[in-house]
C-alpha positions as a printed NumPy array, in Angstrom:
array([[  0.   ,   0.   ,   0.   ],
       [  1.29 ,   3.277,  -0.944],
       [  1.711,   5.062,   2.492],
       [  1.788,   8.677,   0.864],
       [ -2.083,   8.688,  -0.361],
       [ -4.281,   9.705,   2.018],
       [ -7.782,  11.814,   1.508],
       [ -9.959,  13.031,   4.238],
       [-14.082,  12.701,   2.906],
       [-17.155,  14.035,   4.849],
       [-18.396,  12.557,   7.682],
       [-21.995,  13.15 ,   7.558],
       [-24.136,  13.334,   4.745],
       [-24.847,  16.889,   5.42 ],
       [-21.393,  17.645,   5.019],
       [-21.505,  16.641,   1.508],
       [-21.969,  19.352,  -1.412],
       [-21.999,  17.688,  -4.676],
       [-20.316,  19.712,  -7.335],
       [-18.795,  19.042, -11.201],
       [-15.437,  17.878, -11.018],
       [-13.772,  19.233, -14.424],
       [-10.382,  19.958, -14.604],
       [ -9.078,  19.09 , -11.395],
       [-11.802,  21.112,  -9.637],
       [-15.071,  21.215,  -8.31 ],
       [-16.972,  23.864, -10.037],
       [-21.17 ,  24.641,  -9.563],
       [-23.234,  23.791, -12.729],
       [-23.565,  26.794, -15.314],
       [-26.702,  27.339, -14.53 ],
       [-26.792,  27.083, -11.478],
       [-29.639,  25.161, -11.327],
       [-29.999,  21.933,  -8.459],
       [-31.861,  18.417,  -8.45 ],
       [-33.443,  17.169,  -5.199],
       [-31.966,  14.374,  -3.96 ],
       [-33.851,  11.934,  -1.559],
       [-32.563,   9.117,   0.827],
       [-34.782,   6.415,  -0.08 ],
       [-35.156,   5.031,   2.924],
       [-36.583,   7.939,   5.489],
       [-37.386,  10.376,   2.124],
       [-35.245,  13.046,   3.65 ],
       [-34.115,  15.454,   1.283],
       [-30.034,  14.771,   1.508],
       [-27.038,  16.233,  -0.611],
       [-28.569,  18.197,  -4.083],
       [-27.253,  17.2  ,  -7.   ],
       [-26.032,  19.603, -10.112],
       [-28.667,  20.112, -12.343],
       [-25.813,  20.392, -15.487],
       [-26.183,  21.546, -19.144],
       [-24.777,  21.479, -22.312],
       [-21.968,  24.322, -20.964],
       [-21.046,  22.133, -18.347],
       [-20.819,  19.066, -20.857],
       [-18.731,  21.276, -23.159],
       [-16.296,  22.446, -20.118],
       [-15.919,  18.975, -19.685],
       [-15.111,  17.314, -22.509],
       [-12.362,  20.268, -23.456],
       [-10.616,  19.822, -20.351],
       [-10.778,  15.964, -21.117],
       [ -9.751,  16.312, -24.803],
       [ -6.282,  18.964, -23.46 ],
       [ -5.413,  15.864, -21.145],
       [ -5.496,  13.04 , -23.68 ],
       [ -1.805,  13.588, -25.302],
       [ -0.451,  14.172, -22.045],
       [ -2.127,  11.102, -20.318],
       [ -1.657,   8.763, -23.078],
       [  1.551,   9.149, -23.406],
       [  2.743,   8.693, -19.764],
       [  4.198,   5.346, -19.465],
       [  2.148,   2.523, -18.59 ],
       [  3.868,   1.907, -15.515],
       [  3.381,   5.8  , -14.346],
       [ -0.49 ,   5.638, -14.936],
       [ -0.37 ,   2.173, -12.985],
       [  1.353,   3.559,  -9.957],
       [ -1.797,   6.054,  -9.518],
       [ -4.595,   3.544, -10.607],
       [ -2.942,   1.433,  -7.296],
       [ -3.175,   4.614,  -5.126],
       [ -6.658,   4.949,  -5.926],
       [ -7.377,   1.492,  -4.71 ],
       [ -5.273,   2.109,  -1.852],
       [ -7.557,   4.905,  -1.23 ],
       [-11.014,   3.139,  -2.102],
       [ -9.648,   0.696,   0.489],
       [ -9.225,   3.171,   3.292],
       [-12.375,   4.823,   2.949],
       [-14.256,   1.316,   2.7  ],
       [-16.612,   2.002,   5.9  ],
       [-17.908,   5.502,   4.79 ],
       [-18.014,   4.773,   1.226],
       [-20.365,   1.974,   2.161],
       [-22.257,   3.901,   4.857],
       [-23.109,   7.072,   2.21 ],
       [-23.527,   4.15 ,  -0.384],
       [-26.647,   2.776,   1.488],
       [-27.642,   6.343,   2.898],
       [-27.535,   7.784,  -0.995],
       [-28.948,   4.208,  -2.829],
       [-30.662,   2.39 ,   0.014],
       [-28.644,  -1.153,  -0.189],
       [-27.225,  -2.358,   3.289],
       [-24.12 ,  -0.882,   4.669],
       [-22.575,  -4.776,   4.44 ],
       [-23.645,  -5.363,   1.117],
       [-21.656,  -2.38 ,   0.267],
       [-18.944,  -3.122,   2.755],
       [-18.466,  -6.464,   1.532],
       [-18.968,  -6.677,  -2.253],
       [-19.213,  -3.026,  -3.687],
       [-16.212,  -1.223,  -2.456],
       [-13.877,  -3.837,  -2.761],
       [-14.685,  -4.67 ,  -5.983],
       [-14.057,  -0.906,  -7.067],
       [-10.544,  -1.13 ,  -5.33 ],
       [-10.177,  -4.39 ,  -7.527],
       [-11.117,  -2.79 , -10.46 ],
       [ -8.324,  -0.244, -10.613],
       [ -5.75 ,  -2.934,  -9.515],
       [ -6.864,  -5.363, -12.117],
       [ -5.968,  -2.636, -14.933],
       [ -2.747,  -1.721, -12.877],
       [ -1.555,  -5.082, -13.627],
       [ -3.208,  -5.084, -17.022],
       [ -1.709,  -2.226, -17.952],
       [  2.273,  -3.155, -17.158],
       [  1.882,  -7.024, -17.757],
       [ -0.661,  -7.799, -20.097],
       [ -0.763,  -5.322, -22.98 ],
       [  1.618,  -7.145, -25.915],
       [  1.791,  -5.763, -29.44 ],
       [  1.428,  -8.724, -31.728],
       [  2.986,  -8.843, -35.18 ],
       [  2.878, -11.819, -37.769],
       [  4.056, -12.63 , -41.411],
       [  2.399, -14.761, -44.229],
       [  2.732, -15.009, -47.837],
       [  0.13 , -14.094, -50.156],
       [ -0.308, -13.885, -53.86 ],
       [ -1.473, -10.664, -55.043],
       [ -2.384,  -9.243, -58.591],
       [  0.215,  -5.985, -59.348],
       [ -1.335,  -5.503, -63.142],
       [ -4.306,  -7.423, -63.886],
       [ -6.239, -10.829, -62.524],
       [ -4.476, -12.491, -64.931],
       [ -0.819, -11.64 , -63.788],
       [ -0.257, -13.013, -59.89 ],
       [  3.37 , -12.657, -58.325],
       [  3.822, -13.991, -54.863],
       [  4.235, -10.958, -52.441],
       [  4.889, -10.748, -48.56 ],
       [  3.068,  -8.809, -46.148],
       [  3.073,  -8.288, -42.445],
       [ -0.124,  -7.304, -40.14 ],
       [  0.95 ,  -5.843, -36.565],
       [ -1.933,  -5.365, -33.766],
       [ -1.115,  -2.341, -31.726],
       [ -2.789,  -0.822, -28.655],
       [ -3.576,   2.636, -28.804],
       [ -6.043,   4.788, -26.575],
       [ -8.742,   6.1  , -28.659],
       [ -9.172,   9.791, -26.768],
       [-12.204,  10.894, -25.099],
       [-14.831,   8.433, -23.391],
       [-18.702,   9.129, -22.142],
       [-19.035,   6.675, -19.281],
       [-22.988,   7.013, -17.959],
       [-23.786,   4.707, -15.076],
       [-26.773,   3.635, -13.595],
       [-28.278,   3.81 ,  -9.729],
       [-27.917,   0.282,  -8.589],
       [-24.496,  -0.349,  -8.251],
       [-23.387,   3.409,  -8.218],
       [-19.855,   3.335,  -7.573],
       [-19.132,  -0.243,  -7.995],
       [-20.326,   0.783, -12.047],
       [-18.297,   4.084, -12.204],
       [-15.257,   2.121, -10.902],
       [-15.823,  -0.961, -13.364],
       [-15.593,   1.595, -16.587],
       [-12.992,   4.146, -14.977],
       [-10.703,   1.981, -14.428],
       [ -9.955,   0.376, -18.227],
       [-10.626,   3.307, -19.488],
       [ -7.974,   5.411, -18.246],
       [ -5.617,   2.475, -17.621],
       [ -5.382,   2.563, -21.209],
       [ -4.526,   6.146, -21.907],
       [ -7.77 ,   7.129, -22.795],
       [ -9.359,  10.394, -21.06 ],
       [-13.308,  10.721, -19.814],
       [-16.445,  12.238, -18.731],
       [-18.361,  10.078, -15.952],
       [-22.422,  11.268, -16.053],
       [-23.29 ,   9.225, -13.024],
       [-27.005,   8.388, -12.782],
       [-28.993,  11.97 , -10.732],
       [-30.609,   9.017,  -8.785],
       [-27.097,   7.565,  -6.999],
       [-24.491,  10.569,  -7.529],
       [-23.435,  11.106,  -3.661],
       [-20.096,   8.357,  -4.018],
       [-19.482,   8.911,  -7.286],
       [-18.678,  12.601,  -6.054],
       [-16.651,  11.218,  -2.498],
       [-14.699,   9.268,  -5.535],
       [-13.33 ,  12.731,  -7.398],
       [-11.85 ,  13.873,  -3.78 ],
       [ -9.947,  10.394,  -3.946],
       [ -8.542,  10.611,  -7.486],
       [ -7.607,  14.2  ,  -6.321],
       [ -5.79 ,  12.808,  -3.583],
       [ -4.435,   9.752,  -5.61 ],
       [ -2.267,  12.466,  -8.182],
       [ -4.34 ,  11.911, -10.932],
       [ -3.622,  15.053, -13.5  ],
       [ -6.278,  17.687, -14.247],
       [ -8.753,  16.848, -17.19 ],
       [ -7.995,  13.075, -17.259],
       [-11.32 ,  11.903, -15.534],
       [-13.983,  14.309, -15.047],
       [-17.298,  13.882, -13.725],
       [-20.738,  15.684, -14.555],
       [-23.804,  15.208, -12.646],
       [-27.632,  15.673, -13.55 ],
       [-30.206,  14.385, -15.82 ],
       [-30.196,  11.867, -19.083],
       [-31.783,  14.756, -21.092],
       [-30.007,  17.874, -19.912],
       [-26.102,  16.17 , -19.317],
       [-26.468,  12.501, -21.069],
       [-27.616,  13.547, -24.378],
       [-25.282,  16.543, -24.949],
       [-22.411,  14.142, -23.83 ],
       [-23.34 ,  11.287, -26.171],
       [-23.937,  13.64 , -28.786],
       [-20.289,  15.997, -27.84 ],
       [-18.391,  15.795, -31.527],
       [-15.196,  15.252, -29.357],
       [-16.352,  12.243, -27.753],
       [-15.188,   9.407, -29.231],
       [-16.299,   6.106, -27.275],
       [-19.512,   6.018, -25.454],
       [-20.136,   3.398, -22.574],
       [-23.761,   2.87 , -21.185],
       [-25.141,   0.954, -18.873],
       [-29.06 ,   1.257, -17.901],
       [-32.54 ,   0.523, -19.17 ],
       [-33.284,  -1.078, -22.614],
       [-34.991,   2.063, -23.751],
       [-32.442,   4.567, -22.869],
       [-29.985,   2.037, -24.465],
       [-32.022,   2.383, -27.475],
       [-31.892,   6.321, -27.596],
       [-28.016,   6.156, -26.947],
       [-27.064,   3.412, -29.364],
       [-28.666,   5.331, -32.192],
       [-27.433,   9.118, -31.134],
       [-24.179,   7.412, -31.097],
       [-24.317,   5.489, -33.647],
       [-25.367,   7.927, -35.96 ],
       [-22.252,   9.535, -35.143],
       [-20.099,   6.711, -35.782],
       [-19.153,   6.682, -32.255],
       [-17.474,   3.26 , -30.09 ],
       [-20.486,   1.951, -28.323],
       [-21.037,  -0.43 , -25.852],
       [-24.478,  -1.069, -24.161],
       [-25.401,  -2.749, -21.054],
       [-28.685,  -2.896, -20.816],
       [-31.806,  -4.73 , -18.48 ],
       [-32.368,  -8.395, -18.469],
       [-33.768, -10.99 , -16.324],
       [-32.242, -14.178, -16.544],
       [-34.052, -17.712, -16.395],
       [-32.912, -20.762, -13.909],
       [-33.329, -24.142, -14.723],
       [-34.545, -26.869, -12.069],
       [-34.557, -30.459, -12.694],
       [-35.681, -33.366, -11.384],
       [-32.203, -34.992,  -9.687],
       [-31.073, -31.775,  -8.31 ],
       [-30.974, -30.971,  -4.735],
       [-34.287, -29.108,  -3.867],
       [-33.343, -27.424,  -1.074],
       [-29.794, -26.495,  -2.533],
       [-31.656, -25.352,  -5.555],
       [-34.314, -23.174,  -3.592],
       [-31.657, -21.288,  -1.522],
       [-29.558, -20.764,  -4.894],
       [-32.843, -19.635,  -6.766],
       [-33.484, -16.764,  -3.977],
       [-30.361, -15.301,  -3.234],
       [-30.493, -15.542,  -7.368],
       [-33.356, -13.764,  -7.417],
       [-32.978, -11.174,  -4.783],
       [-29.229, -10.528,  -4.08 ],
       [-28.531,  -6.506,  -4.212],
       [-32.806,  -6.121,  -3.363],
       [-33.588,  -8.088,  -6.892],
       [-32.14 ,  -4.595,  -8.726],
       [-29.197,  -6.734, -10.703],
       [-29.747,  -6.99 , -15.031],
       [-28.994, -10.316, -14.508],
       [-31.066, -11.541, -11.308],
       [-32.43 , -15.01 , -12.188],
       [-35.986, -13.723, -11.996],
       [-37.585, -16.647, -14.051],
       [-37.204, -20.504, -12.673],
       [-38.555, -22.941, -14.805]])
C-alpha cells in the first residue's frame, strides 16, 4: 500500500456538497440550477445534485480532450502507480463509502462493505496489472499472392499485419443507480488504464459516491482533465455528452430504452459503443437436483442486491 495517499471525505451526509469535477476542480453547474436528492429510505431530502447543461458538458469534454496527449503518453507503468493509489484509497475509505452508499442508494451498509467497495478497489488494480503485464503488441508474417497488373498476372508478395494498442481519446461513461460506484469504478478503471481520457455522467438518482470518488482521485495524483465527472439528468447532461463531436467512445449501462436512444445518437455519429442494458435471466430446475440447494440458490439468485441486478435469475422454470 502506498503510504503517501491519504484523503480526508465528509463525515456526515450533510457535510456533503456535490459539485462538477472538471479539470481538477469542483466547479457549480452553469446554470446554477440543483436536483433534489432523496434518501430512499426515510425520504429526507439529503445532498442536491447539479442540475448540469450542455456548458457544463462542453467544459468537460475540453478539459478531457487537453489531457489526452499528455495522459496517453505517460508510461504505462506511471499511470499504474496512480490507478494502485486509488485502490489504496477506495480501500481506506471502505466504511464511509459503504455507509453514504446505502444512505444515498438504500442497499445495506454490508452489502456495500463487503462486495461493492472492494470490488471498485479491484477494479483499478486489475488494470494496474493489465496495464504493465498484459498489454503485448502482436505482429505476424504470411505469404500471399497478389495481382500488381491485372487478374491475370499473380506474383507472390509478402506482407506483415501488426496489432497495436492505442487509446482512442475521449470516453462518455454514464452509469446507472444500482451499483453506483461499484459501475463508475468498473468503466474508470480500463478506461484510463489505457490512456484514454473521460467524462463520468453518473445516474442523478445515486451521484453522492461517485462525487466522495473525485476527492480520492484528487488525492491519488491523478492530472487535471484526465477523468472528469458531470452530474444531472439523461436529457439535460447525457444527451449533450453522447452527442459531444469530441467524444469518441460512449459506454452505457441502464434501461433497454435509454440504451435504445443512446445506441442510435451514437451510432449515428459513428461513435465506439457499448451497451449494457436490463435483463432478467431464467434458472433451470430439474428433477435430480438438490431441492433445497436449488431453492436457496434460486433466492439469493433472485434477490441478491434487493432483486435490482440486469442479470437476477428472476424466471425458474
Amino acid at each position: 500500500m502506498n503510504k503517501c495517499c491519504t484523503v480526508t471525505l465528509p463525515a456526515e451526509m450533510q457535510d456533503v456538497n456535490i459539485q462538477n469535477y472538471i479539470n481538477g476542480e469542483w466547479v457549480a453547474p452553469t446554470s446554477g440550477a440543483y436536483l433534489k436528492n432523496y434518501n430512499p429510505a426515510t425520504g429526507m431530502e439529503i445532498a442536491p445534485i447539479p442540475d448540469s447543461k450542455s456548458a457544463d458538458i462542453d467544459n468537460a469534454v475540453r478539459a478531457a480532450k487537453s489531457a489526452f496527449p499528455m495522459w496517453s503518453n505517460m508510461p504505462g507503468v506511471e499511470r499504474a502507480t496512480i490507478l494502485n493509489c486509488i485502490a489504496d484509497l477506495i480501500d481506506q475509505n471502505c466504511a464511509t463509502l459503504a455507509t453514504f452508499e446505502s444512505q444515498d442508494q438504500g442497499k445495506t451498509v454490508a452489502s456495500a462493505a463487503a462486495i461493492d467497495i472492494p470490488k471498485c478497489a479491484a477494479y483499478f488494480r486489475q488494470f494496474a496489472k493489465y496495464v504493465t503485464e498484459g498489454i503485448r503488441e502482436t505482429e505476424s508474417s504470411m505469404k500471399l499472392v497478389c495481382t500488381t497488373s491485372s487478374i491475370n498476372k499473380m506474383v507472390p508478395s509478402s506482407q506483415r499485419a501488426t496489432t497495436q494498442h492505442v487509446a482512442s481519446g475521449v470516453a462518455a461513461l454514464i452509469t446507472p443507480w444500482n451499483f453506483p460506484l461499484l459501475m463508475v469504478c468498473e468503466k474508470l478503471a480500463p478506461c484510463i488504464a489505457v490512456g484514454n481520457t473521460c467524462v463520468v455522467k453518473p445516474t442523478e438518482l445515486t451521484s453522492v459516491t461517485s462525487y466522495l470518488l473525485t476527492h480520492i482521485l484528487n488525492a491519488a495524483g491523478l492530472p487535471k482533465g484526465v477523468v472528469n465527472i458531470v452530474f444531472g439528468s439523461g436529457v439535460n447532461a447525457g444527451e449533450p455528452l453522447v452527442k459531444h463531436r469530441d467524444v469518441r467512445l460512449v459506454s452505457f449501462t441502464g434501461g433497454s430504452v435509454t440504451g435504445s436512444k443512446v445506441g442510435a445518437l451514437a451510432g449515428g455519429l459513428f461513435k465506439r459503443v457499448s451497451l449494457e442494458l436490463g435483463g432478467k435471466c431464467p434458472s433451470l430446475v430439474f428433477s435430480d437436483c438438490d431441492l433445497e440447494h436449488a431453492i436457496t440458490t434460486h433466492v439469493r439468485g433472485a434477490y441478491q442486491n434487493q432483486g435490482e441486478v440486469c442479470l437476477s435469475a428472476s424466471r425458474q422454470y
